CSV table of C-alpha atoms in Angstrom, one decimal:
chain,number,residue,atom,x,y,z
J,1,MET,CA,13.5,15.5,-8.9
J,2,THR,CA,11.8,16.7,-12.1
J,3,SER,CA,11.7,13.2,-13.6
J,4,ILE,CA,10.3,11.6,-10.4
J,5,ARG,CA,7.6,14.3,-10.3
J,6,THR,CA,6.4,13.7,-13.8
J,7,ALA,CA,7.0,9.7,-12.9
J,8,ALA,CA,4.8,10.5,-9.7
J,9,ALA,CA,2.1,12.3,-11.4
J,10,ARG,CA,1.8,9.7,-14.6
J,11,VAL,CA,1.5,7.1,-11.8
J,12,ALA,CA,-1.2,8.9,-10.1
J,13,LEU,CA,-3.6,10.0,-12.8
J,14,ALA,CA,-3.0,6.0,-14.8
J,15,THR,CA,-4.2,4.9,-11.0
J,16,ALA,CA,-6.9,7.3,-10.6
J,17,GLU,CA,-8.2,6.7,-14.3
J,18,ARG,CA,-8.5,2.2,-13.6
J,19,LEU,CA,-10.5,3.5,-10.3
J,20,LEU,CA,-13.0,5.3,-12.0
J,21,ASP,CA,-15.6,2.9,-12.2
J,22,PRO,CA,-16.8,2.1,-9.0
J,23,ASP,CA,-18.6,-0.9,-9.9
J,24,GLY,CA,-16.6,-4.0,-8.5
J,25,ILE,CA,-14.9,-1.9,-5.6
J,26,SER,CA,-17.3,-3.5,-2.7
J,27,GLU,CA,-16.7,-1.7,0.3
J,28,PRO,CA,-18.1,1.7,1.6
J,29,SER,CA,-14.8,2.5,4.2
J,30,LEU,CA,-12.2,4.3,3.5
J,31,GLU,CA,-10.3,0.8,2.0
J,32,GLY,CA,-12.9,1.0,-0.6
J,33,LEU,CA,-15.5,3.5,-1.8
J,34,ALA,CA,-14.9,6.0,0.5
J,35,GLY,CA,-11.0,6.0,-0.4
J,36,THR,CA,-11.8,6.1,-3.9
J,37,ALA,CA,-14.0,9.0,-3.9
J,38,LEU,CA,-11.4,11.0,-2.1
J,39,LEU,CA,-8.5,10.3,-4.5
J,40,HIS,CA,-10.9,11.7,-7.0
J,41,ALA,CA,-12.4,14.5,-5.1
J,42,ARG,CA,-8.2,14.9,-4.7
J,43,LEU,CA,-8.0,15.3,-8.7
J,44,SER,CA,-10.9,17.2,-9.3
J,45,ALA,CA,-9.1,20.0,-10.3
J,46,VAL,CA,-6.8,17.9,-12.7
J,47,ASP,CA,-10.1,17.1,-14.9
J,48,PRO,CA,-13.8,17.5,-14.3
J,49,VAL,CA,-13.9,13.3,-14.8
J,50,PHE,CA,-12.6,13.1,-11.6
J,51,ALA,CA,-15.4,15.6,-9.8
J,52,GLN,CA,-17.7,13.3,-11.5
J,53,ALA,CA,-16.1,9.9,-10.4
J,54,ALA,CA,-15.9,11.6,-6.5
J,55,ASP,CA,-19.8,11.9,-6.6
J,56,GLN,CA,-20.3,8.4,-8.5
J,57,HIS,CA,-18.2,6.8,-5.4
J,58,TRP,CA,-19.9,8.9,-2.6
J,59,ALA,CA,-23.0,7.8,-3.8
J,60,ALA,CA,-22.4,4.1,-4.2
J,61,ALA,CA,-20.7,4.2,-0.7
J,62,ALA,CA,-23.8,5.6,0.8
J,63,LEU,CA,-25.5,2.9,-0.6
J,64,GLN,CA,-23.5,0.2,0.4
J,65,ALA,CA,-23.3,1.7,3.7
J,66,ARG,CA,-27.2,1.3,4.1
J,67,GLN,CA,-27.2,-2.0,2.8
J,68,ILE,CA,-23.8,-3.2,5.2
J,69,PRO,CA,-23.8,-2.9,8.9
J,70,ALA,CA,-21.8,-0.6,10.3
J,71,THR,CA,-18.0,-2.0,11.5
J,72,GLY,CA,-15.9,-0.9,14.2
J,73,THR,CA,-16.5,3.2,15.6
J,74,GLY,CA,-13.2,4.9,14.2
J,75,ILE,CA,-13.0,6.5,10.7
J,76,TYR,CA,-11.6,3.8,9.3
J,77,SER,CA,-15.2,1.4,9.4
J,78,SER,CA,-17.9,2.1,7.3
J,79,THR,CA,-20.1,4.7,8.0
J,80,ALA,CA,-17.3,7.4,9.7
J,81,GLY,CA,-15.1,6.7,6.9
J,82,LEU,CA,-17.9,8.0,4.6
J,83,ALA,CA,-18.5,10.8,6.6
J,84,ALA,CA,-14.8,11.8,7.0
J,85,SER,CA,-13.8,11.5,3.0
J,86,LEU,CA,-17.5,13.7,2.7
J,87,ILE,CA,-15.9,16.2,5.1
J,88,LEU,CA,-12.4,16.1,3.5
J,89,GLY,CA,-13.2,15.7,-0.3
J,90,SER,CA,-15.5,18.3,-0.4
J,91,GLN,CA,-13.3,20.7,-0.1
J,92,TYR,CA,-11.4,19.6,-3.1
J,93,LEU,CA,-14.3,20.2,-5.3
J,94,PRO,CA,-14.8,23.0,-7.8
J,95,ASP,CA,-17.8,23.6,-6.0
J,96,PRO,CA,-17.8,22.3,-2.0
J,97,SER,CA,-21.1,24.6,-1.1
J,98,ARG,CA,-22.8,21.5,-3.9
J,99,LEU,CA,-22.3,18.7,-1.7
J,100,ALA,CA,-23.3,21.1,1.8
J,101,PRO,CA,-26.1,19.1,2.6
J,102,ALA,CA,-24.6,15.8,2.9
J,103,THR,CA,-21.6,16.9,4.2
J,104,GLY,CA,-23.5,19.0,7.2
J,105,GLN,CA,-24.9,15.6,7.4
J,106,ALA,CA,-21.9,13.5,7.8
J,107,VAL,CA,-20.7,16.1,9.8
J,108,ARG,CA,-23.8,16.2,12.5
J,109,TRP,CA,-23.3,12.4,12.6
J,110,LEU,CA,-19.7,12.2,13.2
J,111,THR,CA,-20.3,14.7,16.2
J,112,ARG,CA,-23.1,12.4,17.8
J,113,HIS,CA,-20.8,9.4,17.3
J,114,ALA,CA,-18.0,11.7,19.4
J,115,LEU,CA,-19.9,12.2,21.8
J,116,GLN,CA,-21.5,8.7,22.2
J,117,LEU,CA,-17.4,7.5,22.6
J,118,ALA,CA,-16.7,10.2,24.9
J,119,ALA,CA,-19.5,9.4,27.3
J,120,ALA,CA,-18.7,6.1,27.3
J,121,ASP,CA,-15.4,6.7,27.9
J,122,GLN,CA,-16.5,8.9,31.2
J,123,ASP,CA,-18.4,5.4,32.4
J,124,ARG,CA,-15.6,3.6,32.3
J,125,ARG,CA,-13.4,6.1,34.3
J,126,GLY,CA,-16.2,6.6,36.6
J,127,ALA,CA,-16.6,2.6,36.8
J,128,GLY,CA,-12.8,2.6,38.6
J,129,ARG,CA,-11.3,1.4,34.8
J,130,PRO,CA,-8.3,3.6,34.2
J,131,PHE,CA,-7.1,1.9,31.0
J,132,SER,CA,-8.6,1.9,28.0
J,133,SER,CA,-8.3,0.0,24.6
J,134,TRP,CA,-7.0,0.9,21.8
J,135,ALA,CA,-10.6,1.6,20.2
J,136,GLY,CA,-10.7,4.2,23.4
J,137,TYR,CA,-8.0,6.5,22.2
J,138,ASP,CA,-6.1,5.6,18.6
J,139,LEU,CA,-6.4,6.9,15.2
J,140,ILE,CA,-7.7,4.0,13.5
J,141,SER,CA,-10.8,3.1,16.0
J,142,GLY,CA,-10.6,5.8,18.3
J,143,PRO,CA,-11.2,9.3,19.2
J,144,ALA,CA,-8.0,10.5,18.0
J,145,GLY,CA,-9.0,10.0,14.4
J,146,ILE,CA,-12.2,11.1,15.0
J,147,GLY,CA,-11.1,14.2,16.8
J,148,ARG,CA,-8.8,15.1,13.6
J,149,VAL,CA,-12.2,14.9,10.9
J,150,LEU,CA,-14.4,16.9,13.4
J,151,LEU,CA,-11.2,19.4,13.7
J,152,ALA,CA,-11.0,19.6,9.9
J,153,ALA,CA,-15.1,20.4,9.9
J,154,CYS,CA,-14.7,23.3,11.9
J,155,LEU,CA,-11.6,24.4,9.8
J,156,ALA,CA,-14.2,24.9,7.1
J,157,GLY,CA,-17.1,26.4,8.7
J,158,HIS,CA,-19.2,23.5,10.3
J,159,HIS,CA,-19.7,24.9,13.7
J,160,ALA,CA,-21.8,21.7,14.5
J,161,ALA,CA,-18.6,19.6,14.4
J,162,GLU,CA,-17.6,21.7,17.7
J,163,PRO,CA,-19.0,19.6,20.6
J,164,GLY,CA,-17.5,16.9,19.6
J,165,LEU,CA,-14.3,18.1,18.9
J,166,ASN,CA,-14.3,19.3,22.3
J,167,ALA,CA,-15.1,16.2,23.5
J,168,MET,CA,-12.2,14.2,21.6
J,169,LEU,CA,-9.7,16.7,23.2
J,170,THR,CA,-11.2,16.5,26.5
J,171,THR,CA,-11.3,12.7,26.3
J,172,LEU,CA,-7.4,12.4,25.2
J,173,THR,CA,-6.3,15.1,27.3
J,174,VAL,CA,-8.0,13.1,30.5
J,175,MET,CA,-6.8,10.0,29.2
J,176,ILE,CA,-3.0,11.4,29.0
J,177,THR,CA,-2.6,14.1,32.1
J,178,SER,CA,-4.3,11.5,34.8
J,179,PRO,CA,-2.1,10.3,37.0
J,180,ALA,CA,-1.1,6.4,37.2
J,181,ARG,CA,1.9,4.4,37.9
J,182,ARG,CA,1.2,3.8,34.0
J,183,PRO,CA,0.6,6.1,31.1
J,184,GLY,CA,-2.9,6.4,30.2
J,185,TRP,CA,-2.2,4.8,27.0
J,186,TRP,CA,-1.0,1.7,28.5
J,187,ILE,CA,-3.3,-1.7,27.7
J,188,PRO,CA,-2.7,-4.3,30.3
J,189,ALA,CA,-2.3,-7.5,28.8
J,190,GLN,CA,-5.1,-9.5,27.8
J,191,PRO,CA,-4.6,-13.4,28.7
J,192,GLU,CA,-7.8,-14.5,26.2
J,193,GLN,CA,-5.2,-12.7,23.4
J,194,PRO,CA,-1.7,-13.9,24.5
J,195,THR,CA,-0.6,-13.2,21.1
J,196,ARG,CA,-1.2,-9.5,20.7
J,197,LEU,CA,0.0,-8.1,23.8
J,198,HIS,CA,3.3,-8.8,26.1
J,199,PRO,CA,2.6,-10.2,28.6
J,200,SER,CA,3.3,-7.6,30.9
J,201,GLY,CA,1.4,-5.3,29.2
J,202,GLU,CA,2.3,-2.6,26.4
J,203,ALA,CA,2.0,1.5,26.2
J,204,ALA,CA,2.2,1.7,22.1
J,205,THR,CA,4.2,4.5,20.4
J,206,GLY,CA,3.0,4.5,17.2
J,207,MET,CA,0.7,7.0,14.8
J,208,ALA,CA,-2.0,4.3,14.0
J,209,HIS,CA,-2.6,2.7,17.7
J,210,GLY,CA,0.1,4.4,20.0
J,211,ILE,CA,0.5,7.8,21.5
J,212,ALA,CA,1.6,9.2,18.8
J,213,GLY,CA,-2.0,9.4,17.0
J,214,PRO,CA,-3.2,11.1,20.4
J,215,LEU,CA,0.0,13.4,20.5
J,216,ALA,CA,-0.9,14.7,16.6
J,217,PHE,CA,-4.4,15.3,17.1
J,218,LEU,CA,-4.0,17.5,20.3
J,219,ALA,CA,-1.2,19.4,18.6
J,220,ALA,CA,-2.6,19.6,15.8
J,221,GLY,CA,-6.0,21.3,17.6
J,222,HIS,CA,-4.2,23.1,19.9
J,223,GLU,CA,-2.1,24.9,16.8
J,224,ALA,CA,-5.7,25.7,15.2
J,225,GLY,CA,-6.8,27.5,18.2
J,226,TYR,CA,-8.9,24.5,19.8
J,227,SER,CA,-7.7,23.8,23.4
J,228,THR,CA,-9.3,22.6,26.6
J,229,ASP,CA,-8.2,22.4,29.9
J,230,GLY,CA,-5.0,20.8,30.5
J,231,GLN,CA,-4.3,20.0,26.6
J,232,ALA,CA,-0.8,22.0,26.3
J,233,ALA,CA,0.3,19.7,29.3
J,234,ALA,CA,-0.9,16.6,27.3
J,235,ILE,CA,1.0,17.7,24.7
J,236,ARG,CA,4.2,18.2,26.2
J,237,THR,CA,3.5,14.9,28.5
J,238,ALA,CA,3.5,12.9,25.9
J,239,ALA,CA,6.2,14.3,23.4
J,240,ALA,CA,8.2,14.0,26.4
J,241,TRP,CA,7.4,10.1,26.5
J,242,LEU,CA,8.4,9.8,23.1
J,243,VAL,CA,11.5,11.1,23.1
J,244,ARG,CA,12.8,9.5,26.3
J,245,TRP,CA,11.8,6.2,24.7
J,246,ARG,CA,13.6,6.5,21.7
J,247,THR,CA,16.4,3.5,21.2
J,248,GLY,CA,18.7,3.2,18.6
J,249,GLY,CA,17.6,6.1,16.7
J,250,CYS,CA,14.2,4.8,16.4
J,251,TRP,CA,11.2,3.9,18.3
J,252,PRO,CA,9.6,-0.3,19.1
J,253,PRO,CA,6.1,-0.3,18.2
J,254,ALA,CA,5.4,-0.6,22.3
J,255,ILE,CA,7.2,-0.1,25.6
J,256,THR,CA,6.2,-2.8,27.8
J,257,GLY,CA,4.9,-2.7,31.1
J,258,ASP,CA,8.3,-4.6,32.2
J,259,GLU,CA,10.3,-1.9,30.9
J,260,LEU,CA,8.0,0.9,32.2
J,261,ALA,CA,8.8,-0.5,35.7
J,262,SER,CA,12.6,-0.8,35.3
J,263,GLY,CA,12.9,1.9,33.2
J,264,ILE,CA,15.3,-0.1,31.2
J,265,PRO,CA,14.9,0.2,27.5
J,266,ASP,CA,14.8,-3.6,26.1
J,267,PRO,CA,13.5,-2.9,22.4
J,268,MET,CA,10.7,-6.0,21.2
J,269,PRO,CA,10.3,-6.6,17.8
J,270,GLY,CA,8.5,-4.6,15.5
J,271,ARG,CA,7.9,-2.4,12.4
J,272,ARG,CA,10.2,0.7,13.0
J,273,ASP,CA,10.3,2.5,9.9
J,274,ALA,CA,6.8,3.3,8.9
J,275,TRP,CA,3.8,5.5,8.9
J,276,CYS,CA,1.9,3.3,11.0
J,277,TYR,CA,5.0,2.2,13.5
J,278,GLY,CA,8.4,3.7,13.7
J,279,ALA,CA,10.0,7.3,12.7
J,280,PRO,CA,8.2,8.5,10.0
J,281,GLY,CA,4.7,8.4,11.8
J,282,ILE,CA,6.2,9.3,15.1
J,283,SER,CA,8.7,12.2,13.6
J,284,ALA,CA,5.2,14.1,12.3
J,285,ALA,CA,3.7,14.0,15.3
J,286,LEU,CA,6.0,15.2,17.0
J,287,ALA,CA,6.6,18.0,14.6
J,288,LEU,CA,3.1,18.8,15.1
J,289,ALA,CA,3.7,19.0,18.7
J,290,SER,CA,6.9,21.6,17.7
J,291,ARG,CA,4.9,23.8,16.3
J,292,ALA,CA,1.9,23.9,18.7
J,293,LEU,CA,4.3,24.3,21.9
J,294,ASP,CA,6.6,26.2,19.9
J,295,ASP,CA,9.7,24.0,20.9
J,296,ASP,CA,13.1,24.2,18.9
J,297,ALA,CA,13.8,20.4,20.8
J,298,LEU,CA,11.1,18.5,19.9
J,299,ALA,CA,11.1,20.2,16.5
J,300,ARG,CA,15.2,19.1,16.3
J,301,ALA,CA,14.0,15.4,17.6
J,302,SER,CA,11.4,15.6,15.0
J,303,GLN,CA,14.0,16.2,12.2
J,304,GLU,CA,16.5,13.9,13.5
J,305,ALA,CA,13.8,10.7,13.1
J,306,ILE,CA,13.3,11.3,9.7
J,307,ALA,CA,16.4,12.2,8.4
J,308,SER,CA,17.8,8.9,9.8
J,309,LEU,CA,15.9,7.5,6.8
J,310,ALA,CA,18.3,9.3,4.6
J,311,SER,CA,21.2,7.3,5.3
J,312,ARG,CA,19.8,4.1,3.9
J,313,PRO,CA,18.3,2.9,0.5
J,314,ALA,CA,14.8,2.7,0.4
J,315,SER,CA,14.9,-1.4,-0.2
J,316,THR,CA,16.2,-1.4,3.6
J,317,TRP,CA,13.8,0.6,5.6
J,318,ASP,CA,11.7,-1.2,7.7
J,319,ALA,CA,8.4,-0.7,5.1
J,320,ASP,CA,6.4,-2.9,3.7
J,321,GLY,CA,5.2,-2.4,-0.6
J,322,PRO,CA,3.9,0.8,-2.0
J,323,ALA,CA,1.0,1.2,0.7
J,324,LEU,CA,0.6,4.3,2.9
J,325,CYS,CA,0.0,2.2,6.3
J,326,HIS,CA,2.8,0.3,6.6
J,327,GLY,CA,4.8,1.3,3.4
J,328,HIS,CA,6.6,3.8,1.1
J,329,ALA,CA,3.5,6.0,0.4
J,330,GLY,CA,3.1,6.5,3.9
J,331,VAL,CA,7.1,7.5,4.3
J,332,LEU,CA,6.7,9.9,1.4
J,333,GLN,CA,3.9,11.3,2.8
J,334,CYS,CA,5.2,11.5,6.7
J,335,ALA,CA,8.6,13.3,5.1
J,336,ALA,CA,7.0,15.4,2.6
J,337,GLY,CA,8.5,18.9,2.8
J,338,ARG,CA,10.9,17.9,5.8
J,339,GLN,CA,13.4,15.5,4.0
J,340,PRO,CA,14.1,15.7,0.4
J,341,GLU,CA,15.9,12.7,0.3
J,342,VAL,CA,13.6,10.6,2.0
J,343,THR,CA,11.1,12.2,-0.2
J,344,SER,CA,12.8,11.0,-3.5
J,345,SER,CA,13.4,8.0,-2.5
J,346,ALA,CA,10.3,7.0,-1.0
J,347,ALA,CA,8.5,8.9,-4.3
J,348,SER,CA,10.4,6.4,-6.7
J,349,ALA,CA,9.5,3.3,-4.7
J,350,VAL,CA,6.0,4.0,-5.4
J,351,THR,CA,6.3,4.9,-8.9
J,352,THR,CA,8.1,2.3,-9.6
J,353,ALA,CA,5.9,-0.7,-8.1
J,354,PHE,CA,3.4,0.2,-10.4
J,355,ASP,CA,2.5,-2.4,-12.4
J,356,ALA,CA,-0.3,-2.0,-15.5
J,357,THR,CA,-1.3,-5.4,-15.3
J,358,HIS,CA,-2.5,-5.3,-12.0
J,359,PRO,CA,-6.8,-4.2,-12.4
J,360,PHE,CA,-5.7,-1.2,-9.9
J,361,THR,CA,-2.2,-0.6,-10.8
J,362,ILE,CA,-0.2,-0.1,-7.6
J,363,PRO,CA,-0.5,-3.8,-5.8
J,364,HIS,CA,-0.8,-4.0,-2.1
J,365,THR,CA,2.0,-6.1,-0.8
J,366,GLY,CA,3.0,-8.0,2.4
J,367,HIS,CA,4.3,-11.1,3.9
J,368,ASP,CA,5.9,-11.5,-0.1
J,369,ALA,CA,2.3,-11.7,-1.8
J,370,ALA,CA,0.5,-9.0,-4.0
J,371,GLU,CA,-2.8,-8.2,-3.9
J,372,ASP,CA,-4.9,-6.0,-5.7
J,373,ARG,CA,-6.5,-3.5,-3.0
J,374,PRO,CA,-8.5,-0.3,-4.6
J,375,GLY,CA,-8.3,2.0,-1.0
J,376,PHE,CA,-7.0,4.2,0.7
J,377,LEU,CA,-4.9,3.1,3.9
J,378,THR,CA,-3.5,-0.4,2.0
J,379,GLY,CA,-4.2,0.6,-1.4
J,380,ALA,CA,-3.6,2.1,-4.9
J,381,ALA,CA,-6.0,4.8,-3.8
J,382,GLY,CA,-3.7,6.0,-1.0
J,383,ALA,CA,-1.0,5.6,-2.4
J,384,ALA,CA,-2.1,7.5,-5.6
J,385,LEU,CA,-3.2,10.9,-3.4
J,386,ALA,CA,0.5,10.7,-1.8
J,387,LEU,CA,2.3,10.9,-5.4
J,388,ALA,CA,-0.9,13.2,-6.7
J,389,ASP,CA,1.1,15.9,-3.6
J,390,HIS,CA,4.5,14.8,-4.2
J,391,ALA,CA,4.1,15.9,-8.7
J,392,ARG,CA,2.2,18.5,-7.0
J,393,LEU,CA,-0.5,18.1,-9.0
J,394,PRO,CA,-3.1,21.4,-9.4
J,395,SER,CA,-5.4,21.3,-6.5
J,396,PRO,CA,-7.5,24.4,-4.5
J,397,ALA,CA,-6.6,25.5,-1.0
J,398,VAL,CA,-8.5,24.1,1.7
J,399,PRO,CA,-9.0,24.2,5.0
J,400,ALA,CA,-7.9,20.5,5.8
J,401,ARG,CA,-5.6,18.5,3.9
J,402,TRP,CA,-6.6,14.8,3.0
J,403,ASP,CA,-3.6,13.4,4.9
J,404,CYS,CA,-5.6,14.7,8.4
J,405,VAL,CA,-6.6,11.7,8.4
J,406,LEU,CA,-3.1,9.8,8.9
J,407,LEU,CA,-2.9,12.9,11.7
J,408,LEU,CA,0.1,14.3,9.2
J,409,SER,CA,-1.1,17.7,9.0
């Protein structure tokens, strides 16, 4: 274990050093400069050079965000991603108050954005459209991710975030608890996108685009003392649904409309062993729910799910490459502190992916091809952040850890 931690520290720092220069990183979002800034902020207690780099990357991200039209609605888009990076990353700096004006501006912008999304959701329901889209609820593009960053802002003392946080808690609580013959996160089939969804529609399970994301956010809020009417019931409903549909020791990426109608599992193909979809991310969501509800049965279900990976070598996991989203760094962060065997195997897989001949040292891999990406979710910065935590590189105690943007804390 010690040798793996030593290797993790070496790779994390080597990767961060390759990412010091903001030039050549072309996106302001978490997949670009906002993500590399978060890595440098996390490492600012190791060396002042990283605090300086964080400032430079945030400044470059802000400039790019003004020049590039905003895309998407969630925290992985450009403007919201920069806001999330500032809110979380500034707390790791030696003097967080130095960025208080910029962070406060980010909090106010993200709160206004959350209120707009909540109003649009109310309008949709008022028009008699009960079912949403991924952008209406999920972590990547919807309220679950935005709400979790606003929760982090509240915990850091930014009270201006509370209206937006309450709006996101209410939106997702209503989605889960509203009576309907399908779960509130069910998405009907869309003929214009026949390859995206099952013909009978789907209710997604995973952390990135499924009910595990809203569950993790609502549970984290409840545990921190931020709740709205019906929130505890929503947590229990979503957690029980996930436990009900675990099949063959893991979860398919979604439960189809046909399965919901018949009650009989017929698991669809798709990723089973990653943060985005599958046991690691869903296990983490159930762990948060178990703490929020003080529910031992959910704690056992969570532990069984993450422990299921321990009996198999990392090379056989249904994970792809070293990245956070669908790779071994995501498994590492999901298992941290909960399953030592899985943690060790995942950390070894990420450090082994280090390749100094690549510009960012940890290439993204998918479909048997390597690609150089600097950022958070599918790039080198995210993998280095997971390694930095695993290596226990110094950092201050913070109100909310960086991995709350993955809804892991």
